[in-house]
Coordinates of C-alpha atoms in Angstrom, one line a residue:
Chain R
M1 CA -79.6 -4.5 -183.4
I2 CA -80.8 -0.5 -182.6
T3 CA -80.6 1.2 -185.8
L4 CA -81.0 5.2 -186.0
E5 CA -84.0 5.0 -188.2
K6 CA -85.8 3.0 -185.4
I7 CA -84.7 5.5 -183.0
R8 CA -85.6 8.1 -185.1
Q9 CA -89.4 6.2 -186.2
R10 CA -89.8 6.0 -182.5
A11 CA -89.4 9.8 -181.8
E12 CA -91.7 10.7 -184.5
A13 CA -94.5 8.1 -183.8
D14 CA -94.0 9.9 -180.0
A15 CA -94.3 13.5 -181.8
R16 CA -97.2 12.6 -184.0
T17 CA -99.0 11.2 -180.9
Y18 CA -98.9 13.8 -179.0
G19 CA -99.1 16.6 -181.7
Y20 CA -95.4 17.7 -181.1
Y21 CA -92.6 18.2 -184.1
L22 CA -89.4 17.2 -183.8
N23 CA -86.2 19.7 -184.0
P24 CA -86.4 21.4 -187.4
D25 CA -82.4 22.0 -187.1
V26 CA -81.5 19.1 -189.4
D27 CA -77.9 18.6 -188.3
F28 CA -78.9 19.6 -184.4
L29 CA -82.0 17.0 -184.5
Q30 CA -79.1 14.0 -186.1
S31 CA -76.9 14.8 -183.1
L32 CA -80.1 14.4 -180.4
L33 CA -80.8 10.8 -182.3
E34 CA -77.4 9.7 -182.3
G35 CA -77.4 10.8 -178.6
L36 CA -80.4 8.5 -177.9
K37 CA -78.5 5.7 -180.0
K38 CA -75.6 5.9 -177.9
N39 CA -77.5 5.8 -174.7
E40 CA -79.6 2.7 -176.1
E41 CA -76.7 1.3 -176.7
R42 CA -74.7 1.7 -173.4
Y43 CA -77.6 1.4 -170.9
G44 CA -80.1 -0.4 -172.8
Y45 CA -82.5 2.5 -172.7
P46 CA -82.6 5.5 -174.6
S47 CA -82.1 7.8 -171.6
C48 CA -81.9 12.3 -172.6
P49 CA -79.1 13.2 -174.6
C50 CA -78.7 16.2 -172.5
R51 CA -78.5 14.6 -169.2
L52 CA -76.0 12.7 -167.6
A53 CA -77.6 9.4 -167.0
S54 CA -76.1 6.8 -164.0
G55 CA -76.6 3.9 -166.0
I56 CA -79.3 2.4 -163.3
F57 CA -82.3 2.2 -164.7
E58 CA -84.5 2.6 -161.6
F59 CA -82.8 5.8 -161.1
D60 CA -82.4 7.0 -164.7
R61 CA -86.1 5.9 -165.3
D62 CA -87.1 9.8 -165.4
I63 CA -84.7 11.3 -167.8
I64 CA -85.4 8.1 -170.3
C65 CA -86.9 9.8 -173.4
P66 CA -89.5 10.6 -173.6
C67 CA -88.5 12.5 -170.2
D68 CA -91.2 12.9 -167.0
Y69 CA -90.4 16.7 -167.8
R70 CA -91.2 16.9 -171.8
D71 CA -95.0 17.7 -171.3
L72 CA -94.8 20.6 -169.0
D73 CA -91.7 21.9 -171.2
V74 CA -93.3 22.0 -173.8
A75 CA -96.7 23.4 -172.7
E76 CA -94.5 26.2 -171.1
Y77 CA -91.7 26.8 -173.1
G78 CA -92.5 25.1 -176.8
A79 CA -89.8 22.6 -176.7
C80 CA -88.9 20.0 -174.3
Y81 CA -85.5 20.4 -171.9
C82 CA -83.2 19.0 -175.5
G83 CA -84.9 21.0 -177.9
L84 CA -86.0 17.2 -179.8
Y85 CA -89.6 17.9 -178.9
V86 CA -91.3 21.1 -180.3
R87 CA -94.6 22.9 -180.4
K88 CA -95.8 23.5 -183.9
D89 CA -95.0 27.3 -183.4
V90 CA -91.9 27.0 -182.5
F91 CA -91.0 24.1 -185.3
K92 CA -92.9 27.4 -188.0
G93 CA -90.3 29.5 -186.4
K94 CA -93.3 32.2 -184.7
T95 CA -91.6 31.6 -181.7
P96 CA -88.2 31.9 -181.0
L97 CA -86.6 29.0 -178.7
Q98 CA -85.8 30.2 -175.3
P99 CA -83.5 28.5 -172.8
I100 CA -85.3 26.3 -170.6
P101 CA -84.3 25.8 -167.1
E102 CA -83.8 21.9 -166.2
R103 CA -86.8 20.9 -163.9
R104 CA -86.0 17.8 -162.7
P105 CA -85.4 17.6 -159.1
L106 CA -82.2 18.2 -157.5
E107 CA -82.6 15.2 -155.2
K108 CA -83.4 12.8 -158.3
Q109 CA -79.8 14.2 -159.4
L110 CA -78.1 13.6 -156.3
R111 CA -79.9 10.1 -156.1
A112 CA -78.4 9.0 -159.4
Y113 CA -75.3 10.7 -159.1
A114 CA -74.4 8.9 -155.4
A115 CA -75.6 5.7 -156.8
S116 CA -73.2 6.0 -159.7
S117 CA -70.2 6.7 -158.5
K118 CA -70.8 3.8 -155.9
T119 CA -71.5 1.4 -158.7
E120 CA -68.3 2.6 -160.0
I121 CA -66.2 1.9 -157.1
H122 CA -68.2 -1.3 -156.8
K123 CA -67.3 -2.7 -160.1
A124 CA -63.4 -1.5 -159.8
E125 CA -63.2 -3.6 -156.8
Q126 CA -64.9 -6.5 -158.1
S127 CA -62.9 -6.2 -161.4
A128 CA -59.6 -5.8 -158.9
A129 CA -60.6 -8.5 -156.8
A130 CA -62.6 -11.7 -158.3
P131 CA -64.2 -12.3 -161.2
P132 CA -67.7 -10.6 -161.2
K133 CA -70.5 -13.2 -160.1
D134 CA -73.6 -11.3 -161.3
E135 CA -74.3 -7.9 -162.3
A136 CA -74.4 -4.9 -159.9
K137 CA -77.5 -5.5 -158.0
Q138 CA -79.9 -3.1 -159.0
P139 CA -81.7 -0.8 -156.7
E140 CA -85.4 -1.6 -156.1
M141 CA -88.1 1.3 -156.1
V142 CA -91.0 0.9 -154.0
K143 CA -93.7 1.2 -156.8
K144 CA -97.3 2.1 -156.2
L145 CA -100.5 2.0 -158.1
W146 CA -101.8 5.5 -158.9
Y147 CA -105.0 6.5 -160.5
C148 CA -106.0 9.9 -161.8
K149 CA -109.1 10.9 -159.7
Q150 CA -110.4 12.8 -162.9
C151 CA -110.2 10.5 -165.5
G152 CA -109.5 7.1 -163.8
Y153 CA -106.1 6.2 -166.0
V154 CA -104.1 4.2 -163.8
V155 CA -100.2 4.0 -163.6
F156 CA -97.5 1.7 -161.7
R157 CA -94.9 4.0 -160.7
E158 CA -92.8 5.3 -157.6
D159 CA -94.5 8.6 -158.1
P160 CA -97.4 9.9 -160.3
P161 CA -96.7 11.5 -163.4
Y162 CA -96.3 15.4 -163.7
V163 CA -99.5 15.8 -166.1
C164 CA -102.0 12.7 -166.9
P165 CA -101.3 11.6 -170.1
I166 CA -104.7 11.0 -170.9
C167 CA -107.0 14.2 -169.5
K168 CA -104.1 16.4 -168.9
A169 CA -104.5 16.9 -165.2
K170 CA -102.2 18.0 -162.4
R171 CA -99.9 15.9 -160.7
E172 CA -102.0 16.7 -157.7
M173 CA -105.1 14.6 -159.2
F174 CA -103.6 11.4 -158.8
A175 CA -103.9 9.3 -155.8
E176 CA -102.5 5.7 -154.7
I177 CA -105.1 2.6 -155.0
K178 CA -105.1 0.9 -152.0
I179 CA -106.1 -3.0 -151.5
Q180 CA -108.1 -3.6 -148.7
L181 CA -108.0 -7.3 -147.2
S182 CA -110.1 -7.9 -144.5
L183 CA -110.1 -11.2 -142.8
V184 CA -113.3 -11.7 -140.7
G185 CA -113.2 -14.1 -137.8
Chain G
M1 CA -127.1 0.0 -184.9
I2 CA -124.1 0.2 -186.4
T3 CA -124.1 2.8 -189.1
L4 CA -120.9 3.3 -191.6
E5 CA -120.9 7.0 -190.4
K6 CA -120.0 5.4 -186.8
I7 CA -117.2 3.1 -187.9
R8 CA -116.1 6.4 -189.6
Q9 CA -115.9 8.1 -187.4
R10 CA -114.5 6.1 -184.9
A11 CA -111.7 5.5 -187.2
E12 CA -111.1 9.2 -187.8
A13 CA -111.2 9.6 -184.2
D14 CA -108.4 7.0 -183.8
A15 CA -106.4 9.1 -186.4
R16 CA -106.7 12.1 -185.0
T17 CA -105.3 10.7 -181.7
Y18 CA -102.1 9.1 -183.3
G19 CA -101.6 11.6 -185.9
Y20 CA -102.1 9.3 -188.4
Y21 CA -104.7 9.8 -191.5
L22 CA -107.2 7.6 -193.2
N23 CA -106.0 6.2 -197.1
P24 CA -106.6 8.7 -199.3
D25 CA -108.3 6.7 -201.9
V26 CA -111.5 7.2 -201.4
D27 CA -113.2 3.9 -202.9
F28 CA -110.8 2.0 -201.1
L29 CA -111.6 3.6 -198.1
Q30 CA -115.1 3.2 -198.6
S31 CA -114.3 -0.8 -198.9
L32 CA -112.3 -1.3 -195.7
L33 CA -115.1 1.0 -193.6
E34 CA -117.6 -1.5 -195.1
G35 CA -115.4 -4.2 -194.0
L36 CA -115.0 -3.3 -190.7
K37 CA -118.9 -2.7 -190.6
K38 CA -119.6 -6.1 -191.8
N39 CA -117.1 -7.8 -189.0
E40 CA -118.7 -5.5 -186.2
E41 CA -122.2 -7.3 -187.3
R42 CA -121.3 -10.6 -187.5
Y43 CA -118.8 -11.0 -184.9
G44 CA -119.8 -8.2 -183.2
Y45 CA -116.3 -6.3 -182.8
P46 CA -114.6 -4.9 -186.1
S47 CA -112.0 -7.3 -186.7
C48 CA -109.3 -6.0 -189.4
P49 CA -111.0 -6.2 -193.1
C50 CA -108.1 -7.5 -194.2
R51 CA -107.7 -10.4 -192.0
L52 CA -109.6 -13.5 -191.7
A53 CA -111.2 -13.6 -188.1
S54 CA -112.2 -17.0 -186.6
G55 CA -115.2 -15.4 -185.0
I56 CA -114.0 -16.1 -181.6
F57 CA -113.0 -12.9 -179.5
E58 CA -110.4 -14.2 -177.3
F59 CA -108.1 -15.6 -180.0
D60 CA -109.1 -12.4 -182.8
R61 CA -108.4 -9.9 -180.2
D62 CA -105.0 -8.9 -181.9
I63 CA -106.6 -8.5 -185.0
I64 CA -109.7 -5.7 -183.9
C65 CA -109.3 -2.7 -185.4
P66 CA -106.7 -0.8 -184.5
C67 CA -104.9 -4.6 -184.4
D68 CA -101.9 -4.7 -182.6
Y69 CA -99.4 -4.2 -184.9
R70 CA -100.6 -0.8 -187.0
D71 CA -98.5 1.3 -184.9
L72 CA -95.5 -0.7 -185.8
D73 CA -96.6 -0.9 -189.3
V74 CA -97.5 2.7 -189.8
A75 CA -94.0 3.9 -188.0
E76 CA -91.7 1.4 -190.3
Y77 CA -93.8 1.0 -193.6
G78 CA -95.9 4.5 -193.6
A79 CA -99.5 2.4 -193.7
C80 CA -101.1 -0.5 -191.3
Y81 CA -101.2 -3.8 -192.7
C82 CA -104.4 -2.9 -194.5
G83 CA -103.6 0.2 -195.6
L84 CA -106.5 1.9 -193.6
Y85 CA -104.2 4.2 -191.6
V86 CA -101.5 6.0 -193.2
R87 CA -98.4 8.5 -192.3
K88 CA -98.9 11.8 -193.6
D89 CA -96.3 11.8 -196.1
V90 CA -98.1 8.6 -197.7
F91 CA -101.2 10.7 -197.3
K92 CA -99.5 13.4 -198.9
G93 CA -98.0 10.9 -201.9
K94 CA -94.9 11.9 -201.2
T95 CA -94.0 8.5 -200.2
P96 CA -95.0 5.7 -201.8
L97 CA -96.9 2.5 -200.6
Q98 CA -95.3 -0.6 -199.8
P99 CA -96.6 -3.9 -199.6
I100 CA -96.4 -4.6 -196.1
P101 CA -95.2 -8.2 -194.4
E102 CA -97.8 -10.0 -192.3
R103 CA -96.7 -9.2 -189.0
R104 CA -99.1 -11.0 -186.6
P105 CA -97.2 -14.4 -185.1
L106 CA -97.8 -17.6 -186.9
E107 CA -98.8 -19.7 -183.3
K108 CA -101.9 -17.0 -183.2
Q109 CA -103.1 -17.3 -187.0
L110 CA -103.0 -21.1 -186.2
R111 CA -104.5 -21.1 -183.4
A112 CA -107.8 -19.3 -184.3
Y113 CA -107.7 -21.2 -187.2
A114 CA -107.7 -24.3 -185.2
A115 CA -110.4 -23.2 -182.8
S116 CA -112.5 -21.4 -185.4
S117 CA -112.7 -25.1 -187.4
K118 CA -113.2 -26.8 -184.1
T119 CA -115.9 -23.9 -183.2
E120 CA -117.6 -24.7 -186.6
I121 CA -117.7 -29.0 -186.2
H122 CA -119.2 -27.9 -182.6
K123 CA -121.9 -26.0 -184.2
A124 CA -122.9 -28.6 -186.5
E125 CA -123.1 -31.3 -184.5
Q126 CA -125.3 -29.3 -181.9
S127 CA -127.6 -28.5 -184.8
A128 CA -127.4 -31.9 -186.1
A129 CA -128.2 -33.5 -182.7
A130 CA -130.1 -31.5 -180.5
P131 CA -131.1 -27.3 -180.2
P132 CA -128.0 -25.5 -178.4
K133 CA -128.4 -25.2 -175.0
D134 CA -126.1 -22.2 -174.9
E135 CA -123.2 -20.5 -176.8
A136 CA -120.1 -22.7 -177.6
K137 CA -118.2 -22.2 -174.8
Q138 CA -115.7 -19.1 -175.1
P139 CA -111.9 -19.6 -174.4
E140 CA -110.4 -17.8 -171.6
M141 CA -107.0 -16.4 -171.4
V142 CA -105.0 -15.8 -169.0
K143 CA -104.6 -12.3 -168.6
K144 CA -102.0 -10.3 -166.2
L145 CA -101.8 -6.7 -165.7
W146 CA -98.4 -5.2 -167.2
Y147 CA -96.5 -2.3 -166.5
C148 CA -94.3 -0.3 -169.1
K149 CA -91.1 -0.2 -166.6
Q150 CA -90.4 3.5 -168.4
C151 CA -93.7 5.2 -167.9
G152 CA -95.9 3.0 -166.3
Y153 CA -98.6 2.6 -168.0
V154 CA -100.8 -0.3 -166.9
V155 CA -102.5 -3.0 -169.2
F156 CA -104.8 -6.1 -168.3
R157 CA -103.7 -8.3 -171.3
E158 CA -102.4 -11.8 -172.4
D159 CA -99.4 -10.3 -173.3
P160 CA -98.1 -7.0 -173.2
P161 CA -98.2 -4.5 -176.2
Y162 CA -95.6 -4.4 -179.0
V163 CA -95.4 -0.7 -178.5
C164 CA -96.5 1.3 -175.6
P165 CA -99.1 3.9 -176.5
I166 CA -98.1 6.4 -173.6
C167 CA -94.6 6.9 -174.2
K168 CA -93.5 4.3 -177.0
A169 CA -91.1 1.9 -175.2
K170 CA -90.9 -1.3 -177.3
R171 CA -92.5 -4.3 -175.7
E172 CA -89.2 -5.2 -173.7
M173 CA -90.0 -2.7 -171.2
F174 CA -93.1 -4.2 -169.8
A175 CA -92.8 -6.7 -167.1
E176 CA -95.9 -8.3 -165.2
I177 CA -97.5 -6.1 -161.6
K178 CA -97.4 -9.4 -158.9
I179 CA -99.4 -8.8 -156.0
Q180 CA -97.5 -10.4 -153.1
L181 CA -99.7 -11.4 -150.0
S182 CA -97.7 -12.5 -146.8
L183 CA -99.6 -14.2 -144.1
V184 CA -97.2 -14.0 -140.6
G185 CA -98.0 -16.8 -138.4
Chain Z
M1 CA -101.6 29.9 -158.4
I2 CA -104.1 29.7 -161.3
T3 CA -103.0 31.8 -164.0
L4 CA -105.2 32.3 -167.4
E5 CA -101.8 31.4 -169.0
K6 CA -101.7 27.6 -167.5
I7 CA -105.4 26.8 -168.0
R8 CA -104.9 27.9 -171.8
Q9 CA -101.4 26.1 -172.2
R10 CA -103.8 22.7 -170.2
A11 CA -106.6 22.9 -173.1
E12 CA -104.1 23.4 -175.9
A13 CA -101.6 20.4 -174.6
D14 CA -105.1 17.9 -174.6
A15 CA -106.3 19.2 -178.0
R16 CA -102.9 18.7 -179.5
T17 CA -102.7 15.2 -178.0
Y18 CA -106.2 14.2 -179.5
G19 CA -105.8 15.9 -182.9
Y20 CA -108.7 18.7 -181.6
Y21 CA -108.4 22.3 -182.1
L22 CA -109.4 25.6 -179.5
N23 CA -112.6 27.1 -180.6
P24 CA -111.5 29.6 -183.9
D25 CA -113.8 32.8 -181.9
V26 CA -111.0 34.4 -179.8
D27 CA -113.4 36.4 -177.6
F28 CA -115.6 32.9 -177.3
L29 CA -112.2 31.4 -176.2
Q30 CA -111.5 33.6 -173.8
S31 CA -114.7 33.5 -171.9
L32 CA -114.4 29.6 -172.0
L33 CA -111.1 30.3 -170.6
E34 CA -111.9 32.5 -167.7
G35 CA -114.9 30.3 -167.0
L36 CA -112.9 27.4 -166.3
K37 CA -110.2 29.2 -164.4
K38 CA -113.3 30.7 -162.0
N39 CA -114.3 27.1 -161.5
E40 CA -110.7 25.9 -160.9
E41 CA -110.6 28.7 -158.0
R42 CA -114.2 28.0 -156.7
Y43 CA -114.3 24.0 -156.6
G44 CA -110.2 23.2 -157.3
Y45 CA -111.1 21.4 -160.3
P46 CA -111.7 23.1 -163.6
S47 CA -115.2 21.6 -164.3
C48 CA -116.9 22.5 -167.6
P49 CA -117.9 26.1 -168.0
C50 CA -121.4 25.5 -169.3
R51 CA -122.3 23.2 -167.1
L52 CA -123.8 23.9 -163.2
A53 CA -121.2 21.9 -160.7
S54 CA -122.1 20.9 -157.6
G55 CA -118.7 21.7 -155.8
I56 CA -119.0 17.6 -154.9
F57 CA -116.0 16.7 -156.6
E58 CA -117.6 13.0 -157.1
F59 CA -120.3 14.1 -158.4
D60 CA -118.7 17.1 -161.0
R61 CA -116.1 14.2 -161.9
D62 CA -117.9 13.3 -165.3
I63 CA -118.2 17.2 -166.1
I64 CA -114.6 18.5 -165.2
C65 CA -112.9 19.8 -168.7
P66 CA -112.2 17.5 -170.5
C67 CA -115.4 16.2 -169.7
D68 CA -116.3 12.3 -170.5
Y69 CA -118.4 13.1 -173.1
R70 CA -116.3 15.6 -175.2
D71 CA -114.9 12.5 -177.7
L72 CA -118.4 11.4 -178.3
D73 CA -119.3 14.7 -178.8
V74 CA -116.2 15.8 -181.4
A75 CA -116.8 12.5 -183.1
E76 CA -120.2 13.0 -184.1
Y77 CA -121.2 16.9 -184.2
G78 CA -117.6 18.5 -184.5
A79 CA -117.2 20.0 -181.2
C80 CA -117.8 19.4 -177.6
Y81 CA -120.8 20.7 -175.9
C82 CA -119.0 24.0 -174.8
G83 CA -117.6 24.6 -178.1
L84 CA -114.3 24.7 -176.1
Y85 CA -112.7 21.4 -178.6
V86 CA -113.6 21.4 -182.0
R87 CA -112.8 18.9 -184.9
K88 CA -110.5 20.5 -187.9
D89 CA -113.3 20.7 -190.3
V90 CA -115.0 23.1 -187.8
F91 CA -111.8 25.2 -187.1
K92 CA -111.3 25.6 -190.9
G93 CA -114.7 26.9 -190.8
K94 CA -116.1 24.2 -193.5
T95 CA -118.9 22.5 -191.3
P96 CA -120.8 24.9 -189.3
L97 CA -121.3 24.5 -185.6
Q98 CA -124.7 22.9 -184.8
P99 CA -126.3 22.6 -181.5
I100 CA -125.1 20.2 -179.4
P101 CA -127.7 18.0 -177.2
E102 CA -126.6 17.5 -173.6
R103 CA -125.8 13.4 -173.3
R104 CA -124.7 14.0 -169.6
P105 CA -127.2 11.3 -167.8
L106 CA -130.1 12.4 -165.9
E107 CA -129.4 10.6 -162.8
K108 CA -126.5 12.2 -162.9
Q109 CA -127.4 15.5 -163.2
L110 CA -130.3 15.1 -160.4
R111 CA -127.8 13.1 -158.0
A112 CA -125.6 16.2 -158.4
Y113 CA -128.1 18.8 -158.0
A114 CA -129.9 16.7 -154.8
A115 CA -126.4 16.7 -152.9
S116 CA -125.2 20.1 -154.0
S117 CA -128.9 21.4 -151.8
K118 CA -128.2 19.2 -148.9
T119 CA -124.4 20.5 -148.6
E120 CA -125.9 24.1 -148.7
I121 CA -128.4 23.6 -145.9
H122 CA -125.9 21.3 -144.1
K123 CA -123.4 24.1 -144.3
A124 CA -126.2 26.8 -143.5
E125 CA -126.9 24.8 -140.8
Q126 CA -123.4 24.6 -139.3
S127 CA -122.6 28.1 -139.9
A128 CA -126.0 28.7 -137.8
A129 CA -125.1 26.7 -135.0
A130 CA -121.6 25.8 -134.2
P131 CA -118.1 26.9 -136.2
P132 CA -117.7 24.5 -138.7
K133 CA -115.4 21.4 -137.1
D134 CA -114.3 19.7 -140.7
E135 CA -115.4 19.9 -144.2
A136 CA -118.9 18.8 -144.8
K137 CA -117.8 15.3 -145.6
Q138 CA -117.3 14.2 -149.4
P139 CA -119.2 11.1 -150.4
E140 CA -117.0 8.2 -151.7
M141 CA -118.3 6.4 -155.2
V142 CA -117.7 3.0 -155.4
K143 CA -114.4 2.9 -157.8
K144 CA -113.7 -0.4 -159.7
L145 CA -110.8 -1.4 -162.0
W146 CA -112.1 -1.4 -165.4
Y147 CA -109.8 -2.8 -168.4
C148 CA -110.7 -2.4 -172.2
K149 CA -110.8 -6.1 -173.7
Q150 CA -109.7 -5.2 -176.8
C151 CA -106.6 -2.9 -176.1
G152 CA -105.9 -3.8 -172.0
Y153 CA -106.2 -0.3 -170.9
V154 CA -106.9 0.1 -167.2
V155 CA -108.8 2.3 -165.5
F156 CA -110.2 3.2 -162.0
R157 CA -113.3 4.7 -161.9
E158 CA -116.9 4.0 -160.6
D159 CA -117.9 3.3 -164.5
P160 CA -116.0 2.9 -167.6
P161 CA -115.5 5.4 -169.7
Y162 CA -117.5 6.0 -173.0
V163 CA -114.7 5.6 -175.5
C164 CA -111.0 4.2 -174.8
P165 CA -109.2 6.8 -174.9
I166 CA -106.1 4.2 -176.0
C167 CA -108.5 2.3 -179.1
K168 CA -111.2 4.3 -179.2
A169 CA -113.5 0.8 -178.6
K170 CA -116.9 1.9 -177.4
R171 CA -118.1 1.6 -173.4
E172 CA -119.4 -2.0 -173.7
M173 CA -115.7 -3.2 -174.4
F174 CA -114.5 -2.5 -170.7
A175 CA -114.9 -5.0 -168.3
E176 CA -114.7 -5.5 -164.7
I177 CA -111.0 -7.0 -163.3
K178 CA -111.9 -8.9 -160.5
I179 CA -109.4 -9.9 -157.9
Q180 CA -109.6 -13.6 -156.6
L181 CA -107.6 -15.1 -153.4
S182 CA -108.0 -18.7 -152.4
L183 CA -107.0 -20.1 -149.5
V184 CA -106.0 -23.8 -149.4
G185 CA -106.6 -25.4 -146.1

C-alpha cells in the first residue's frame, strides 16, 4: 500500500541526491505530497500533482515526478514547476519564488490529451457493449539507446533527457547507440 | 595498496553524492572503515563490514558497500544496516538510531553460505590431493540489461536495483531491454 | 546563445549533485566560468579552462568540464585540477588548497596535441589550395558498452570512468558488455 510517508521518503531521497530541498511551506508541501499519492493510487505512478495526466503511462512518462523538466527549472528559476523541489537559496527565503512557465512541449500535452479522450470513449463503448476483455491497449513508444557523448551515460528512452543527470551536459550531447550487424557471404 | 584513507575517501564521496553523512561516532566509524579495508584485502572488494561474505564475488555483489539495501534503509530508518551512512537528522542527533532489520533476502543469504562452504570443501580437497591448477571456478550469473521505465536509466545486473539511483523510482519500474533480431527469408 | 549565467547554472547544478562547492574566491570563480564560456564558444563544448584543448571533440572528451579526473582529485586533494569544484572543508577554509598534480595520462595529452597540429596543417593546406569542402574529418574512437560489476551502471565510452558515479567503485570494477549472437543451423 502507498502511504504518504513513503511518498515523502522518496521525495526527500531525491532532493538529497540532487542537493535540492522540499518546499519549506509545510501545508503546501503536504498538499503536493497528497497529490502525488492520489496520482500513484489512481494511475499506478506518481505523476506531477500540478499537471493533468492522461492515465496512459507512455504519454505521462515525462511528467512523472521528478518530471523531465525539473532540473532545468530548478537551475533557472530555483524551483520545479510545482514548487515541490526548490534550490537552497529559495528554501532559505533569500530568493523569492517566481512564476515558472510550462516547459512541457505542446505536442506532448496534445498527444496526451488526444489519447486520453480516445481512451475515455473506448472505455465508455466497451462498458456499454460487453464486459472488457483486457485493458485498453497501451501505446508502445519507440525507445532507443542514447548515450551522453561527454560522460558515456546510457539511457533507454523515446528521446534523450534535457540534462545528463551524471555530468549535466545539455541534451544536444546525447546521440543514439546503433547496433551494427554484418553478415559477410 | 589499499589504505584506510582511500577507504574513507570513497565512503565520503559516496555520502556527499547521495546527501548522506558518515556515522558521527568517530570510534565506531573507524571500526567500520577498518572492516571495509579488511574485506577489500581479503576478498578484493569492500563487502559490508557487518555481514558475513562468502568470498565469491557474484554471491556477495549485493552486500558490497554501498550495499543494494542502503538507500531503502536510509530512507526508512535513517541509517544503513551497518550504520555507516546516516541521514542528516540522525547525524545531528535529532532522530535516535533504531535497530534496522536485515533486508537481504534469505535466498541470497543461503545461496552465499552454500556456495561458500562448497568452495571451502573444494579448496580443502584440492590442497590435500594436488597443487591447485586454477582458482575455484567463479559462478556466472545471468545478467540482463534493465531500464527504468520512468527515467530510462540502464543497468546490467542479475536483477534490477530496489530504487532507481537517478529518479528514485521503485524496483517495479524496471523492465528488461530485449534485443530483437529478425532475419527475413 | 551561451550566457555566463547558463555556464554558472550548469556548474552549480553539478556541484549540488555531487555535494561539492564552487570555488569561494569570487573573482577566481568568475575567471574560470569565463574560461568555460570561451571554450564552449570556440569548440562547441566547455573544455577545462586550465588545460589546452585540441579542438577535436574525441581527443578532448576527458577534459570537458566536469573532467574525468575531477572526482578523484576532489576526493584526494579537496579540489579539482582547476579549483572550480572544491570540497566543503576547502570551501569553508578549514583545509588549505594545495597544488594538484596533473592526472591526465601523458598519452592522451600527446594524442590531442599531435592531432591538433595535424588539423592545423590540414586546415592551412586547405585554405591555401581550395575552399574547404567539408569539416576536417573527426576521428572516430572505438566505444564500448562497459558496466560496473558492483552496481550495474552502464556507460558507452572509449574506456571506463575512473570512479563509478553511482556507487563509487574504482575503475577496475568495470567490465565490457559483450553481445553474443548464435545462429544454429
